[in-house]
Coordinates of C-alpha atoms in Angstrom, one line a residue:
M1 CA -36.1 -25.6 -9.0
A2 CA -34.0 -25.5 -12.2
K3 CA -36.4 -23.0 -13.8
N4 CA -36.2 -20.8 -10.7
K5 CA -32.4 -20.7 -10.9
S6 CA -32.5 -19.9 -14.6
L7 CA -35.0 -17.1 -14.0
G8 CA -32.8 -15.8 -11.2
R9 CA -29.8 -15.7 -13.4
W10 CA -31.7 -13.8 -16.1
L11 CA -33.0 -11.3 -13.6
I12 CA -29.5 -10.7 -12.3
S13 CA -27.6 -10.6 -15.6
G14 CA -30.4 -9.2 -17.8
P15 CA -30.3 -5.5 -16.8
P16 CA -26.5 -5.2 -17.4
L17 CA -26.7 -7.1 -20.6
L18 CA -29.5 -4.9 -21.8
Y19 CA -27.5 -1.8 -20.8
L20 CA -24.5 -3.0 -22.7
L21 CA -26.6 -3.9 -25.8
I22 CA -28.4 -0.5 -25.9
F23 CA -25.4 1.8 -24.9
F24 CA -22.4 -0.1 -26.3
A25 CA -23.2 -2.8 -28.9
I26 CA -25.9 -0.9 -30.9
P27 CA -23.9 2.4 -31.0
T28 CA -20.8 0.6 -31.9
L29 CA -22.5 -1.1 -34.9
I30 CA -24.0 2.2 -35.9
M31 CA -20.5 3.8 -35.8
A32 CA -19.0 1.0 -37.8
F33 CA -21.7 1.3 -40.5
A34 CA -21.3 5.1 -40.6
A35 CA -17.5 4.7 -41.2
F36 CA -18.3 3.2 -44.6
R37 CA -20.7 5.9 -45.7
F38 CA -20.4 9.4 -47.3
P39 CA -20.9 12.6 -45.5
G40 CA -24.2 14.4 -46.2
D41 CA -24.4 17.7 -48.1
Y42 CA -25.1 19.6 -44.9
G43 CA -23.1 17.4 -42.5
G44 CA -24.1 14.1 -40.9
L45 CA -24.5 11.1 -43.3
L46 CA -25.7 10.9 -46.9
P47 CA -29.3 9.6 -46.5
L48 CA -30.1 6.0 -47.6
I49 CA -33.8 6.5 -47.5
D50 CA -35.7 9.4 -49.2
I51 CA -39.2 10.3 -50.2
N52 CA -40.2 9.2 -53.7
P53 CA -41.8 12.3 -55.3
D54 CA -44.1 10.1 -57.4
T55 CA -45.5 7.9 -54.7
G56 CA -44.9 10.2 -51.7
K57 CA -43.6 7.2 -49.7
N58 CA -40.1 6.5 -48.2
E59 CA -37.9 4.6 -50.5
L60 CA -34.6 2.8 -49.9
L61 CA -32.1 4.4 -52.3
I62 CA -29.3 1.9 -52.1
H63 CA -29.4 -1.4 -53.9
A64 CA -27.1 -3.9 -55.5
G65 CA -26.5 -1.8 -58.6
N66 CA -25.6 1.5 -56.9
W67 CA -24.1 0.6 -53.5
Q68 CA -20.8 2.2 -54.5
E69 CA -22.5 5.6 -54.5
Y70 CA -23.5 5.1 -50.8
L71 CA -20.7 3.0 -49.3
T72 CA -17.0 3.6 -49.5
F73 CA -13.6 2.7 -48.1
E74 CA -12.2 6.2 -48.7
N75 CA -12.6 7.2 -45.1
F76 CA -10.2 4.4 -44.0
S77 CA -7.8 5.2 -46.9
R78 CA -7.7 8.9 -45.7
F79 CA -6.7 7.7 -42.2
F80 CA -3.8 5.5 -43.4
E81 CA -2.6 7.9 -46.2
D82 CA -2.0 10.9 -44.0
S83 CA 0.6 10.3 -41.3
I84 CA -0.7 13.2 -39.2
Y85 CA -3.4 11.0 -37.8
V86 CA -1.0 8.2 -36.8
E87 CA 1.2 10.9 -35.2
L88 CA -1.8 12.2 -33.2
F89 CA -2.5 8.6 -32.0
I90 CA 1.1 8.2 -30.9
K91 CA 1.0 11.6 -29.1
S92 CA -2.3 10.6 -27.3
F93 CA -0.7 7.3 -26.3
W94 CA 2.3 9.2 -24.9
Y95 CA 0.0 11.5 -22.9
A96 CA -2.0 8.6 -21.5
G97 CA 1.1 6.5 -20.8
I98 CA 2.8 9.3 -18.9
T99 CA -0.4 10.0 -17.0
T100 CA -0.8 6.3 -16.0
L101 CA 2.9 6.1 -14.9
V102 CA 2.7 9.3 -12.8
C103 CA -0.6 8.2 -11.3
L104 CA 0.9 4.8 -10.4
L105 CA 4.0 6.3 -8.8
M106 CA 1.8 8.7 -6.7
A107 CA -1.0 6.4 -5.9
Y108 CA 0.9 3.3 -4.8
P109 CA 2.5 4.7 -1.6
L110 CA -0.8 6.5 -0.8
A111 CA -2.8 3.3 -1.2
W112 CA -0.3 1.4 0.8
L113 CA -0.4 4.0 3.6
I114 CA -4.2 3.9 3.7
A115 CA -4.2 0.1 3.7
R116 CA -1.7 0.0 6.6
S117 CA -3.4 2.8 8.7
P118 CA -5.7 1.9 11.6
K119 CA -9.1 0.6 10.5
K120 CA -10.9 3.5 12.2
Y121 CA -9.2 6.0 9.9
R122 CA -9.4 4.2 6.6
D123 CA -12.9 5.2 5.7
L124 CA -12.0 8.9 6.3
L125 CA -8.9 8.6 4.2
I126 CA -10.8 7.0 1.3
L127 CA -13.4 9.7 1.6
L128 CA -10.6 12.3 1.2
V129 CA -9.4 10.5 -1.9
I130 CA -12.8 10.7 -3.6
L131 CA -13.6 14.1 -2.2
P132 CA -12.8 15.9 -5.6
F133 CA -15.6 14.0 -7.3
W134 CA -18.1 16.0 -5.2
S135 CA -17.4 19.0 -7.4
N136 CA -18.1 19.5 -11.1
F137 CA -15.4 18.2 -13.5
L138 CA -15.3 21.5 -15.4
I139 CA -15.1 23.6 -12.3
R140 CA -12.0 21.6 -11.2
V141 CA -10.4 22.1 -14.6
Y142 CA -11.1 25.8 -14.6
A143 CA -9.6 26.0 -11.1
W144 CA -6.4 24.5 -12.6
M145 CA -6.5 27.2 -15.3
I146 CA -6.3 29.8 -12.6
I147 CA -3.5 28.0 -10.8
L148 CA -1.4 27.5 -13.9
G149 CA -2.3 30.8 -15.5
P150 CA 0.4 33.6 -15.7
Q151 CA -1.2 35.5 -12.8
G152 CA -1.6 32.4 -10.6
Y153 CA 0.6 32.1 -7.5
F154 CA 2.0 28.7 -8.6
A155 CA 3.2 30.0 -11.9
M156 CA 4.5 33.3 -10.4
T157 CA 6.4 31.4 -7.7
I158 CA 8.1 29.1 -10.3
N159 CA 9.0 32.0 -12.6
Q160 CA 10.4 34.0 -9.6
G161 CA 12.6 31.0 -8.7
L162 CA 13.7 30.7 -12.3
A163 CA 14.5 34.4 -12.4
L164 CA 16.8 34.0 -9.4
L165 CA 18.7 31.3 -11.3
G166 CA 18.9 33.6 -14.4
I167 CA 16.5 31.5 -16.4
A168 CA 13.8 33.1 -18.5
P169 CA 10.2 32.7 -17.3
I170 CA 8.1 29.8 -18.7
Q171 CA 4.5 29.5 -19.6
L172 CA 2.7 26.7 -17.8
M173 CA -0.7 27.2 -19.4
Y174 CA -1.3 25.8 -22.9
S175 CA 1.6 23.4 -22.6
H176 CA 2.2 19.6 -22.4
F177 CA 3.0 20.1 -18.7
A178 CA -0.5 21.6 -18.0
V179 CA -2.2 18.7 -19.8
I180 CA -0.4 16.0 -17.9
V181 CA -0.7 17.7 -14.5
V182 CA -4.5 18.0 -14.9
L183 CA -4.9 14.5 -16.4
V184 CA -3.0 13.1 -13.4
Y185 CA -5.2 15.2 -11.0
V186 CA -8.4 14.0 -12.6
H187 CA -7.5 10.3 -12.8
L188 CA -5.5 9.8 -9.6
P189 CA -8.4 8.5 -7.5
F190 CA -9.1 5.8 -10.2
M191 CA -5.6 4.4 -9.5
V192 CA -5.7 4.7 -5.7
L193 CA -9.0 2.8 -5.2
P194 CA -8.2 -0.5 -6.9
L195 CA -4.7 -0.4 -5.4
Y196 CA -6.1 0.1 -2.0
A197 CA -8.7 -2.7 -2.5
N198 CA -5.8 -5.0 -3.4
L199 CA -3.2 -4.0 -0.8
E200 CA -5.8 -4.1 2.1
K201 CA -6.2 -7.9 1.5
H202 CA -2.5 -8.7 1.8
D203 CA -1.6 -11.0 4.6
V204 CA 0.9 -9.2 6.9
A205 CA 2.2 -12.5 8.2
L206 CA 3.9 -13.1 4.8
L207 CA 6.0 -9.9 5.4
D208 CA 6.8 -10.9 9.0
A209 CA 7.9 -14.4 7.9
A210 CA 10.1 -12.9 5.2
Q211 CA 11.6 -10.5 7.7
D212 CA 12.3 -13.4 10.1
L213 CA 14.1 -15.1 7.3
G214 CA 16.4 -12.1 6.8
A215 CA 14.7 -10.3 3.9
S216 CA 15.4 -6.6 3.7
G217 CA 12.6 -4.0 3.3
W218 CA 13.2 -3.7 -0.4
Q219 CA 13.3 -7.5 -0.8
R220 CA 10.0 -7.9 1.1
F221 CA 8.4 -5.3 -1.2
W222 CA 9.8 -6.6 -4.5
K223 CA 9.3 -10.3 -3.8
I224 CA 6.0 -10.3 -1.9
T225 CA 4.0 -7.0 -2.0
W226 CA 4.6 -6.0 -5.6
P227 CA 3.7 -9.4 -7.2
L228 CA 0.6 -9.7 -5.1
S229 CA -0.5 -6.1 -5.9
L230 CA -0.2 -6.6 -9.7
P231 CA -4.0 -7.2 -10.2
G232 CA -4.6 -3.8 -8.6
V233 CA -1.9 -2.2 -10.7
W234 CA -3.4 -3.6 -13.9
A235 CA -6.9 -2.6 -12.9
G236 CA -5.9 0.9 -11.9
S237 CA -3.8 1.3 -15.1
A238 CA -6.7 0.3 -17.3
L239 CA -9.0 2.7 -15.4
V240 CA -6.6 5.6 -15.9
F241 CA -5.1 4.8 -19.4
I242 CA -8.3 4.2 -21.3
P243 CA -10.2 7.4 -20.3
A244 CA -7.0 9.5 -20.5
L245 CA -6.5 8.3 -24.1
G246 CA -9.8 9.6 -25.3
M247 CA -9.9 12.8 -23.1
F248 CA -10.7 16.0 -25.0
A249 CA -11.9 18.5 -22.5
V250 CA -8.5 18.9 -20.7
P251 CA -6.4 19.3 -23.8
D252 CA -9.0 21.7 -25.2
L253 CA -8.9 24.0 -22.2
L254 CA -5.3 23.7 -21.1
G255 CA -3.3 22.3 -24.0
G256 CA -3.6 24.9 -26.7
T257 CA -2.8 23.9 -30.2
D258 CA 0.2 21.7 -29.2
G259 CA -1.9 19.8 -26.7
M260 CA -4.4 18.4 -29.1
M261 CA -5.2 14.6 -28.7
I262 CA -7.1 12.2 -30.7
G263 CA -10.3 12.9 -28.7
N264 CA -10.1 16.5 -29.8
L265 CA -9.9 15.5 -33.4
I266 CA -12.9 13.1 -33.1
K267 CA -14.9 15.9 -31.4
Q268 CA -13.9 18.3 -34.2
Q269 CA -15.0 15.9 -36.9
F270 CA -18.5 15.4 -35.4
L271 CA -19.2 19.0 -34.2
D272 CA -17.1 21.4 -36.3
S273 CA -16.4 19.7 -39.6
R274 CA -19.6 17.6 -39.4
D275 CA -17.8 14.8 -41.2
W276 CA -19.4 11.9 -39.3
P277 CA -18.0 9.1 -41.4
F278 CA -14.4 10.1 -40.8
G279 CA -15.1 10.8 -37.1
S280 CA -16.5 7.2 -37.0
V281 CA -13.3 5.9 -38.5
L282 CA -11.2 7.7 -35.9
S283 CA -13.5 6.3 -33.2
I284 CA -13.1 2.8 -34.5
M285 CA -9.4 3.1 -34.6
L286 CA -9.3 4.4 -31.1
T287 CA -11.5 1.5 -29.9
L288 CA -9.3 -1.0 -31.7
A289 CA -6.2 0.6 -30.2
V290 CA -7.7 0.3 -26.7
L291 CA -8.7 -3.3 -27.2
M292 CA -5.2 -4.1 -28.4
M293 CA -3.6 -2.5 -25.4
A294 CA -6.1 -4.3 -23.1
G295 CA -5.3 -7.6 -24.7
L296 CA -1.5 -7.0 -24.5
G297 CA -1.9 -6.1 -20.8
M298 CA -3.8 -9.3 -20.2
L299 CA -1.1 -11.4 -21.9
I300 CA 1.6 -9.7 -19.9
G301 CA -0.3 -10.2 -16.7
R302 CA -0.9 -13.9 -17.4
G303 CA 2.7 -14.4 -18.2
K304 CA 3.8 -12.8 -14.9
Q305 CA 1.3 -14.9 -13.0
R306 CA 2.7 -18.1 -14.6
N307 CA 6.2 -17.0 -13.8
A308 CA 5.1 -16.3 -10.2
L309 CA 3.6 -19.9 -9.9

């Protein structure tokens, strides 16, 4: 019986563990090792194995006597010596933070409305939330390029309104505004779904009891609904913040030169500059930054739970 239980656990947990090993752990180790290597003459990485012309066999070029010719800390030094990379990280955090905050402000009332709507309509409303996923991501981004473009009705309406007020027209495309608007549009469902899953489970009797005791609408929300919904808030914030931080397609297409984020620089290092070691350093720094943010969020969440208890 014990062997059957053990086999069952391995059959259930084995595929996801194997998936994480192949698609996360091994690529992360390769990226970490690449960060300490030199770029190759034609891009990529300086090879560690080459064919020996005398023997015609593959030969490991690195050994204890010449490892400094193949491994280096210069890629990390380059990151910390030039402040432009830190500034780009801060700018990316600002974009991701604003996107997360706007998504939360828009998604919370929508998720609450869906959770409190009649059960027969909830599936339809959730379907409407995820409906944008049915179309291709790039098509949706290109649609926003048309909407925010100078010939788009949205931009023309805003500029006509500004002209009536005597204000010069503004450019919506290739601006911070365009990047944040589309980042919010892309990630909003990721905030709505965990919030809805949380809010749907709330016991309405708690709100009724608080009302009977004289609590106002705001007090019922702030003292009961908000603390109980914090797990959904943290989950939604993580689902929005992390992908928004590394996003490169939206800033590439709508941000112009001012809208560049750290994801764009990583893509540039791998595809354009072909400096894989420095691209790996940037990727490691981004991963560490995300882990630090996730750890900080967990500490804050646990602190709030202890205070609530």
